[in-house]
Coordinates of C-alpha atoms in Angstrom, one line a residue:
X730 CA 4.9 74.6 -25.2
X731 CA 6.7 77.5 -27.6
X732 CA 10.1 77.1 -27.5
X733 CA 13.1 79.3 -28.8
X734 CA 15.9 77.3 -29.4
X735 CA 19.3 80.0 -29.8
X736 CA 21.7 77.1 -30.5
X737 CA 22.5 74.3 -32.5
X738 CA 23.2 72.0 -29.8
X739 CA 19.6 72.5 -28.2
X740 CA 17.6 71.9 -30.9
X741 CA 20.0 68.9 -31.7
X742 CA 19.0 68.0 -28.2
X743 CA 14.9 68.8 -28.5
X744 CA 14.4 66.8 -31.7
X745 CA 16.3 64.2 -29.8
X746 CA 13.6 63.9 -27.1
X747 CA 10.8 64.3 -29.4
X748 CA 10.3 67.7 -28.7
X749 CA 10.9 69.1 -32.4
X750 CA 7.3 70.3 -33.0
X751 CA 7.6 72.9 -29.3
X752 CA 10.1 74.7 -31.3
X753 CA 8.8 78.0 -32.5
X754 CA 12.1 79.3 -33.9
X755 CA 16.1 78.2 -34.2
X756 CA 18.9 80.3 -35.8
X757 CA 20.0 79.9 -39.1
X758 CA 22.9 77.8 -38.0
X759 CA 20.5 75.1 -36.9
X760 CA 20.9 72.8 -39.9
X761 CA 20.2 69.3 -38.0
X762 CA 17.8 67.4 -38.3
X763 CA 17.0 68.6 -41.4
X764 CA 13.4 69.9 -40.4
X765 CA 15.0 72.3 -38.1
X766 CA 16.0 74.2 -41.2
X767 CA 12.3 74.7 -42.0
X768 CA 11.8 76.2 -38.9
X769 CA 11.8 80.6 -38.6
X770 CA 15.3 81.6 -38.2
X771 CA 16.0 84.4 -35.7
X772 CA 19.4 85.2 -36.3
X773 CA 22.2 83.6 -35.1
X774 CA 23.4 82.3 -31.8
X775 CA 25.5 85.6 -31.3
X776 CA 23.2 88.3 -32.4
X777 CA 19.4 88.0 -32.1
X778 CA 16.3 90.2 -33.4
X779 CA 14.4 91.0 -29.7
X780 CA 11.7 92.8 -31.2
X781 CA 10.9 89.0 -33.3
X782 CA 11.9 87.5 -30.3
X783 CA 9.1 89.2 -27.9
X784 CA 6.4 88.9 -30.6
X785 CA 7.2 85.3 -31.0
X786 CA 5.8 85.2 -27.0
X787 CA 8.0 82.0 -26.5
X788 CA 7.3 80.2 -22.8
X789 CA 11.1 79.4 -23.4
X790 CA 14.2 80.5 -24.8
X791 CA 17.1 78.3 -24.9
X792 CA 20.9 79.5 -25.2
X793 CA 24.4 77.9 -25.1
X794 CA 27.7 78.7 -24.7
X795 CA 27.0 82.1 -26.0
X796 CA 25.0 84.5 -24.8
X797 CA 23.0 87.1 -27.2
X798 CA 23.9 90.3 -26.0
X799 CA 20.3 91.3 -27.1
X800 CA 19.0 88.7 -24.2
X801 CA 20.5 90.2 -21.3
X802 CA 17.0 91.8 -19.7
X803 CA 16.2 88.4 -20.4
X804 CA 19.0 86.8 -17.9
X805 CA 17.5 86.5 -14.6
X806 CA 13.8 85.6 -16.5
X807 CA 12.1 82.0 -15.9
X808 CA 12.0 82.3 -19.5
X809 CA 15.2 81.8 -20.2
X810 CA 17.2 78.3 -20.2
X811 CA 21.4 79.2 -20.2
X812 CA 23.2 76.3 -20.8
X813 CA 27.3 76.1 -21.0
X814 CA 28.6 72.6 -20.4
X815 CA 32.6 72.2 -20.4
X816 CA 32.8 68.6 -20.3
X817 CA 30.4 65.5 -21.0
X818 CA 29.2 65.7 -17.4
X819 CA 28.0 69.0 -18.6
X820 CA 26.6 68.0 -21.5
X821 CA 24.4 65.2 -19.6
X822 CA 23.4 67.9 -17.0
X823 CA 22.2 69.9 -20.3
X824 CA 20.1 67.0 -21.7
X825 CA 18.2 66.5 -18.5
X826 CA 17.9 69.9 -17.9
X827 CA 15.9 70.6 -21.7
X828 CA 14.6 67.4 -20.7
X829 CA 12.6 69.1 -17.3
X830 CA 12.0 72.0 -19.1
X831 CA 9.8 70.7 -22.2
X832 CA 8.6 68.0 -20.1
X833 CA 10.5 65.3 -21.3
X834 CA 12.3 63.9 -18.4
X835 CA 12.5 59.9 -18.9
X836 CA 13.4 60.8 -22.6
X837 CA 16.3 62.9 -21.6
X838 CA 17.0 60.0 -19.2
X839 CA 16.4 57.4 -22.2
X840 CA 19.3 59.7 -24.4
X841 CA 22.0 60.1 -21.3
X842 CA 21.8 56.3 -20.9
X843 CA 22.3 55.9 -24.5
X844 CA 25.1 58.1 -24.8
X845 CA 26.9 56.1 -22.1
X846 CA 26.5 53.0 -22.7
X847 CA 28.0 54.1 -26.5
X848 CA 30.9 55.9 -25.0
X849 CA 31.8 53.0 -22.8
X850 CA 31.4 50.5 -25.4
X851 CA 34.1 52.8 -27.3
X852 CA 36.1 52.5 -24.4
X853 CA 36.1 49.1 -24.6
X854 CA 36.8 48.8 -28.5
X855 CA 39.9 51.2 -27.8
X856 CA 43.3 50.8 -29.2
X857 CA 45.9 49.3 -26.9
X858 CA 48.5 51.9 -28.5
X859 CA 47.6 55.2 -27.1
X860 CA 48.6 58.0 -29.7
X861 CA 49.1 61.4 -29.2
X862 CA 46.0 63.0 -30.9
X863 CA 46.0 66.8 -31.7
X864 CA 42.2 68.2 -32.2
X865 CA 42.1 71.9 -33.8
X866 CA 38.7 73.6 -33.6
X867 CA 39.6 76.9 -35.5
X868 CA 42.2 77.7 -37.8
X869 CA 43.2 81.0 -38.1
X870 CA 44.7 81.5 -35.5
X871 CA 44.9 77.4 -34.6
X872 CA 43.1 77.0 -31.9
X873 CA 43.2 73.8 -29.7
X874 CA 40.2 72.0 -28.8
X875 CA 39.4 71.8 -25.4
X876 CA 35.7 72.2 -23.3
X877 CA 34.7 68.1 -24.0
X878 CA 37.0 67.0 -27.2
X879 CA 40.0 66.4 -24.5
X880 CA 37.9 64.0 -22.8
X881 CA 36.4 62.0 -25.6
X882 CA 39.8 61.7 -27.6
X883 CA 41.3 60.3 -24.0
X884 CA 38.2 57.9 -23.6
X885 CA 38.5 56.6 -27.1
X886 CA 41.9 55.6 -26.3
X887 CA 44.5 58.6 -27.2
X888 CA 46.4 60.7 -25.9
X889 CA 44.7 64.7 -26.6
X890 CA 47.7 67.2 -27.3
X891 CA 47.6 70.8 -25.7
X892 CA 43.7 70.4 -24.7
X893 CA 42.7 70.5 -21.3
X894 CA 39.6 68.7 -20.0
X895 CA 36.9 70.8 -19.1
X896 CA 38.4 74.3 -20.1
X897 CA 37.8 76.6 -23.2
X898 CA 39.8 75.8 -27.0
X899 CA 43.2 78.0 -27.1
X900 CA 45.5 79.1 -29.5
X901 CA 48.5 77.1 -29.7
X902 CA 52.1 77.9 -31.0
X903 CA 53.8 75.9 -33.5
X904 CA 56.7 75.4 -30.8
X905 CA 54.7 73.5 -28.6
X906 CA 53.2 71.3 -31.4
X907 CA 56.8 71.0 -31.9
X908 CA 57.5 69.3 -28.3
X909 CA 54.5 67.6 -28.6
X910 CA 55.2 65.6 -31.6
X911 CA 51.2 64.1 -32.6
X912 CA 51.1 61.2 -34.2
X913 CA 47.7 62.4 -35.7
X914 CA 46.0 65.4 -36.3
X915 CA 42.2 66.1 -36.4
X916 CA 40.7 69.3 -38.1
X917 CA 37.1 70.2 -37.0
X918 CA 36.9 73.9 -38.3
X919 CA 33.8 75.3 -36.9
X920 CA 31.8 76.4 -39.2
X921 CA 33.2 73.7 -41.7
X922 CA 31.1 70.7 -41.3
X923 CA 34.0 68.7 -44.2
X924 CA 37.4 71.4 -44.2
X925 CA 37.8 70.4 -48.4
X926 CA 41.2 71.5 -48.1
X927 CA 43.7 70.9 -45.7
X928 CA 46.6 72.5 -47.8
X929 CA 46.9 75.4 -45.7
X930 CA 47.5 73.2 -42.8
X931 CA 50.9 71.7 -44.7
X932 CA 51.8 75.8 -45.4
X933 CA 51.8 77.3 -42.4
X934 CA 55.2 78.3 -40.8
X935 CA 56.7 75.6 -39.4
X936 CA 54.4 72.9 -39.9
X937 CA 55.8 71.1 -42.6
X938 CA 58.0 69.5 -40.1
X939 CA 55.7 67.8 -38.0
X940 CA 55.6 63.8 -38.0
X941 CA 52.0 64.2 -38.4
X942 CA 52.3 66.1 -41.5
X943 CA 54.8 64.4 -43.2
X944 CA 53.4 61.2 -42.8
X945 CA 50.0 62.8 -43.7
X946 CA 48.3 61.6 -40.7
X947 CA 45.7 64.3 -41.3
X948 CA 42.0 63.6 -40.9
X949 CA 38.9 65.7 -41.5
X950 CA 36.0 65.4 -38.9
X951 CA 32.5 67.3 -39.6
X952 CA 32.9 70.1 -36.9
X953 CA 28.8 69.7 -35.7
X954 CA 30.1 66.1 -34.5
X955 CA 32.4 67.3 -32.0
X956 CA 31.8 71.2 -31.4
X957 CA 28.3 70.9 -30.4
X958 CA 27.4 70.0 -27.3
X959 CA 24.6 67.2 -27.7
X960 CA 23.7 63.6 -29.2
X961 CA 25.9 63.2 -31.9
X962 CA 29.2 63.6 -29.8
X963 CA 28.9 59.8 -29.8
X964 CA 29.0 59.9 -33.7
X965 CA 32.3 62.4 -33.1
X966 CA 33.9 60.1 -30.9
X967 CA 33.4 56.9 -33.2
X968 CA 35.0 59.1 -35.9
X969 CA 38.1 60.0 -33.9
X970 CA 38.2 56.0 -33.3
X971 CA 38.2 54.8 -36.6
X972 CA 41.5 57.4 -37.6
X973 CA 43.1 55.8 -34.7
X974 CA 42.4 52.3 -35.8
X975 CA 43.4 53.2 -39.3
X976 CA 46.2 55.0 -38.2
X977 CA 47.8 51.3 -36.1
X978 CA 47.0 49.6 -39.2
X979 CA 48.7 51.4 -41.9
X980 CA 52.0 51.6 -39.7

């Protein structure tokens, strides 16, 4: 099988199930596992190249979240896979959905299972003090994390702040952070796999008031562990954990 994989989260999610050698092509975001970043690149996951992408003669083409504008003759084709999960439900559906597709069924199967049993044993492990846990996904303006982060941060025992489960990131005012009053705050920048600086944070109008900043309860989480939509959630999750843990211990 030739597969076109227009995301980072689906071929996250093929080399996952074994199918790493189907892939025919991935976007030059698609940095993990590191042998996805030998494969040829066709563009990004927001603007393609169709003329590469027809030559390529793909049996499938695999997009999430956002949809090349490039692809849209392509959006009613048996060739193309659309994926856009909005909560770990989603992201399961996902899995087994690549899963059918490259033939790879009981693998994708083998991977949910996994997946849950790791999430519940991190429900399990979960601090008895729930804390009020603020996740930004994008700085400028800050934007809130929502879609699946929500979820996760409430199932590895805190409380998320301004996020909904299940619906997109928003921006968020510095008024409601305000009322909110987190007890931690977790920066995955997309884009920014390790945010080296989280100065700006402590600048911006306003926020130099928080709890969370003054007590410097700020914590930097590689963005591909909790803004992609595949495998290494779990590792996202476990992160999130460990600052909560830390955070009851040093108070």
């Amino acid at each position: 099988m030739r597969i076109l994989s227009l995301s980072p989260s689906s071929t996250e999610i093929l080399y996952a199930l074994g199918a790493g050698d189907d892939i025919i092509g991935v976007t030059h975001v698609c940095d993990y596992p590191t042998e996805a970043q030998w494969k040829p690149q066709f563009g990004s996951w927001l603007h393609n190249q169709p003329e590469r992408l027809r030559a390529a003669e793909p049996d499938v083409i695999i997009t999430t979240t956002y949809f090349p504008k490039e692809l849209e003759s392509l959006k009613h084709s048996h060739t193309l896979l659309h994926l856009e999960p909005k909560g770990l439900a989603g992201v399961f559906e996902s899995i087994h959905n690549i899963g059918e597709v490259c033939g790879r069924t009981q693998a994708a199967r083998d991977l949910v299972d996994s997946m849950q049993r790791n999430f519940e044993q991190l429900r399990a492990a979960a601090p008895s003090q729930r804390l009020h846990v603020y996740c930004e996904e994008w700085p400028s303006p800050p934007m809130i994390a929502g879609n699946w982060v929500p979820e996760i941060v409430d199932l590895v025992g805190g409380k998320p702040v301004g996020g909904v489960h299940n619906q997109p990131s928003s921006p968020i005012h510095v008024d409601a952070l305000h009322e909110a009053d987190p007890d931690i705050m977790l920066f995955h920048w997309c884009s920014q796999n390790d945010p080296k600086e989280l100065g700006e944070v402590r600048a911006r109008a306003g926020w130099s008031e928080l709890r969370a900043v003054q007590t410097h309860a700020l914590v930097r989480i590689p963005n591909s562990l909790l803004n992609r939509p595949g495998p290494r959630l779990v590792e996202g999750a476990q992160h999130i954990q460990r600052a909560l843990l830390q955070y009851q211990r040093q108070r």
